[in-house]
């Protein structure tokens, strides 16, 4: 009879070789950069805003995740998390597994939903298509931001979501998570992830 222990050793060696190979293909600095993004509560989107060139550019961290998806999914699974790829919105995010982190995630998700619904409601009332919120040459302009900040109903909604400083704090919240980009002092627009989440909220509202 063949020695099963030898076969197992061979398989283990092959697995270890594949694992070592996948790690060798990725620089530790790049992997650490991705980890820091997720730890900061950000999504990793395909395109990020380059303020120096005033244009969207390809995100190298997104490309790294996309090209080594199997490796990173296994890596974060070993850390107790789930790496989720949203193809429609072209972004990655990390889903935590512990109860405490789920509670924090739920609160963060609620606050994001409040801001996006408020922006979407205002934009739709102005007669513009929501898709324009995701365009760098459109989005919210200085007049929009002033109108949002001066609307008392919107301020009450934001205060209920613990944005005591109103619209500026709420927009910073989206910006820090890469759900929104600032295209200048008086203009901002939603990232592909921000547009996706807003469209999902609108779809749920219409179905409800």
XYZ file of C-alpha atoms in Angstrom:
208
model
C 0.000 0.000 0.000
C 1.214 3.537 -0.658
C 2.299 5.548 2.354
C -0.487 8.125 2.891
C 1.763 10.197 5.108
C 4.088 10.732 2.151
C 1.174 11.875 0.001
C 0.022 14.277 2.690
C 3.522 15.675 3.046
C 3.644 16.227 -0.712
C 0.309 18.069 -0.697
C 1.351 20.186 2.250
C 4.594 21.064 0.502
C 2.665 22.084 -2.619
C 0.276 24.236 -0.571
C 3.156 25.894 1.249
C 4.896 26.515 -2.064
C 1.807 28.178 -3.531
C 1.348 30.288 -0.398
C 4.972 31.342 -0.390
C 4.750 32.170 -4.083
C 1.682 34.377 -3.607
C 3.357 36.268 -0.773
C 6.538 36.737 -2.752
C 4.571 38.427 -5.560
C 3.356 41.207 -3.256
C 5.543 43.774 -1.559
C 4.961 44.041 2.214
C 4.679 47.826 1.920
C 1.811 47.475 -0.572
C -0.007 44.920 1.558
C 0.437 47.169 4.616
C -0.947 50.139 2.671
C -4.101 48.178 1.851
C -4.448 47.093 5.474
C -4.177 50.705 6.678
C -6.913 51.775 4.274
C -9.280 49.134 5.613
C -8.355 49.873 9.236
C -9.253 53.517 8.624
C -12.750 52.420 7.580
C -12.234 53.199 3.904
C -13.403 51.375 0.826
C -10.806 50.869 -1.893
C -12.228 52.181 -5.152
C -10.981 51.608 -8.695
C -10.462 55.310 -9.392
C -9.327 58.000 -6.953
C -9.239 61.759 -7.350
C -5.868 63.302 -8.177
C -6.087 66.864 -6.866
C -2.821 67.850 -8.564
C -4.085 66.934 -12.026
C -7.763 67.536 -11.242
C -8.794 64.178 -12.656
C -9.611 60.626 -11.676
C -6.741 58.169 -11.873
C -6.427 54.415 -11.476
C -5.944 53.289 -7.880
C -2.889 50.973 -7.649
C -4.197 49.414 -4.419
C -7.440 48.432 -6.170
C -5.464 46.896 -9.029
C -3.309 44.945 -6.589
C -6.364 43.531 -4.828
C -8.052 42.721 -8.136
C -5.016 40.947 -9.591
C -4.373 38.916 -6.418
C -7.923 38.502 -5.173
C -7.570 34.879 -4.064
C -4.460 35.672 -2.034
C -5.982 38.641 -0.221
C -9.272 36.859 0.458
C -7.371 34.040 2.144
C -5.118 36.495 3.958
C -8.012 38.465 5.506
C -9.930 35.282 6.238
C -7.030 34.264 8.479
C -7.383 37.646 10.215
C -11.060 36.974 10.923
C -12.436 39.260 8.223
C -14.048 38.906 4.819
C -12.722 40.783 1.804
C -15.731 41.757 -0.289
C -15.470 42.768 -3.936
C -18.361 44.802 -5.333
C -18.033 44.569 -9.094
C -20.952 46.899 -9.852
C -19.530 49.776 -7.825
C -15.910 48.815 -8.582
C -14.683 48.786 -4.976
C -13.455 46.536 -2.176
C -14.346 46.680 1.499
C -13.624 44.629 4.585
C -16.410 42.921 6.501
C -15.591 42.212 10.125
C -16.908 39.189 11.983
C -16.960 40.009 15.708
C -20.136 41.277 17.388
C -18.527 44.485 18.667
C -17.212 45.355 15.221
C -20.586 44.531 13.692
C -22.254 47.036 16.029
C -19.718 49.664 15.025
C -20.196 48.773 11.370
C -23.964 49.116 11.707
C -23.594 52.579 13.224
C -21.170 53.682 10.528
C -23.459 52.293 7.833
C -26.415 54.171 9.332
C -24.532 57.465 9.359
C -23.404 56.961 5.762
C -26.978 56.189 4.719
C -28.272 59.350 6.373
C -25.803 61.562 4.523
C -26.316 59.867 1.161
C -30.108 59.998 1.437
C -29.966 63.661 2.389
C -27.707 64.497 -0.558
C -29.770 62.387 -2.927
C -33.010 63.982 -1.746
C -31.634 67.495 -2.206
C -30.155 66.704 -5.618
C -33.348 65.086 -6.903
C -35.432 68.022 -5.672
C -33.220 70.338 -7.726
C -34.321 68.459 -10.846
C -30.972 66.776 -11.566
C -30.308 63.117 -12.288
C -28.612 61.327 -9.395
C -26.005 59.921 -11.776
C -24.526 63.429 -12.046
C -23.509 63.159 -8.388
C -20.764 60.770 -9.513
C -19.280 63.074 -12.148
C -16.240 65.248 -11.305
C -17.541 67.972 -13.624
C -20.949 67.968 -11.913
C -21.652 66.728 -8.394
C -22.315 69.301 -5.689
C -21.127 72.861 -6.290
C -20.602 75.730 -3.881
C -24.208 76.906 -4.174
C -25.437 73.383 -3.389
C -23.265 73.157 -0.295
C -24.512 76.536 0.911
C -28.126 75.498 0.333
C -27.617 72.220 2.210
C -25.955 73.978 5.144
C -28.707 76.594 5.418
C -31.614 74.138 5.413
C -32.739 73.656 9.015
C -34.513 70.368 8.298
C -31.300 68.887 6.932
C -29.358 70.158 9.933
C -31.775 68.458 12.314
C -31.414 65.208 10.405
C -27.630 65.439 10.583
C -27.673 66.265 14.293
C -29.808 63.168 14.870
C -27.019 61.179 13.197
C -24.488 62.871 15.539
C -23.065 65.301 13.000
C -23.110 68.281 15.336
C -21.135 70.471 12.922
C -23.606 69.838 10.137
C -22.835 69.482 6.445
C -19.040 70.041 6.565
C -18.604 67.267 9.130
C -20.917 64.952 7.218
C -19.054 65.478 3.942
C -15.729 64.899 5.702
C -17.155 61.606 6.970
C -17.808 60.470 3.388
C -14.528 61.865 2.113
C -12.453 59.988 4.701
C -14.090 56.732 3.612
C -13.556 57.351 -0.123
C -17.290 57.539 -0.698
C -16.869 61.134 -1.838
C -14.067 63.192 -3.348
C -13.432 66.920 -3.189
C -12.748 68.388 -6.616
C -11.942 71.808 -5.183
C -12.834 74.161 -2.376
C -16.475 74.420 -3.431
C -17.145 71.201 -5.314
C -17.422 67.522 -4.427
C -18.767 64.362 -6.045
C -19.498 60.781 -5.061
C -17.034 57.998 -5.792
C -18.195 54.888 -7.634
C -18.813 53.296 -4.218
C -20.823 56.311 -3.022
C -22.968 56.224 -6.170
C -23.551 52.491 -5.739
C -24.675 52.815 -2.114
C -26.970 55.740 -2.972
C -28.566 53.798 -5.825
C -29.113 50.834 -3.505
C -30.806 53.095 -0.947
C -33.060 54.569 -3.628
C -33.929 51.078 -4.877
C -34.821 49.925 -1.369
C -36.941 53.030 -0.826
C -38.835 52.494 -4.084
C -39.445 48.822 -3.331
C -40.579 49.627 0.221
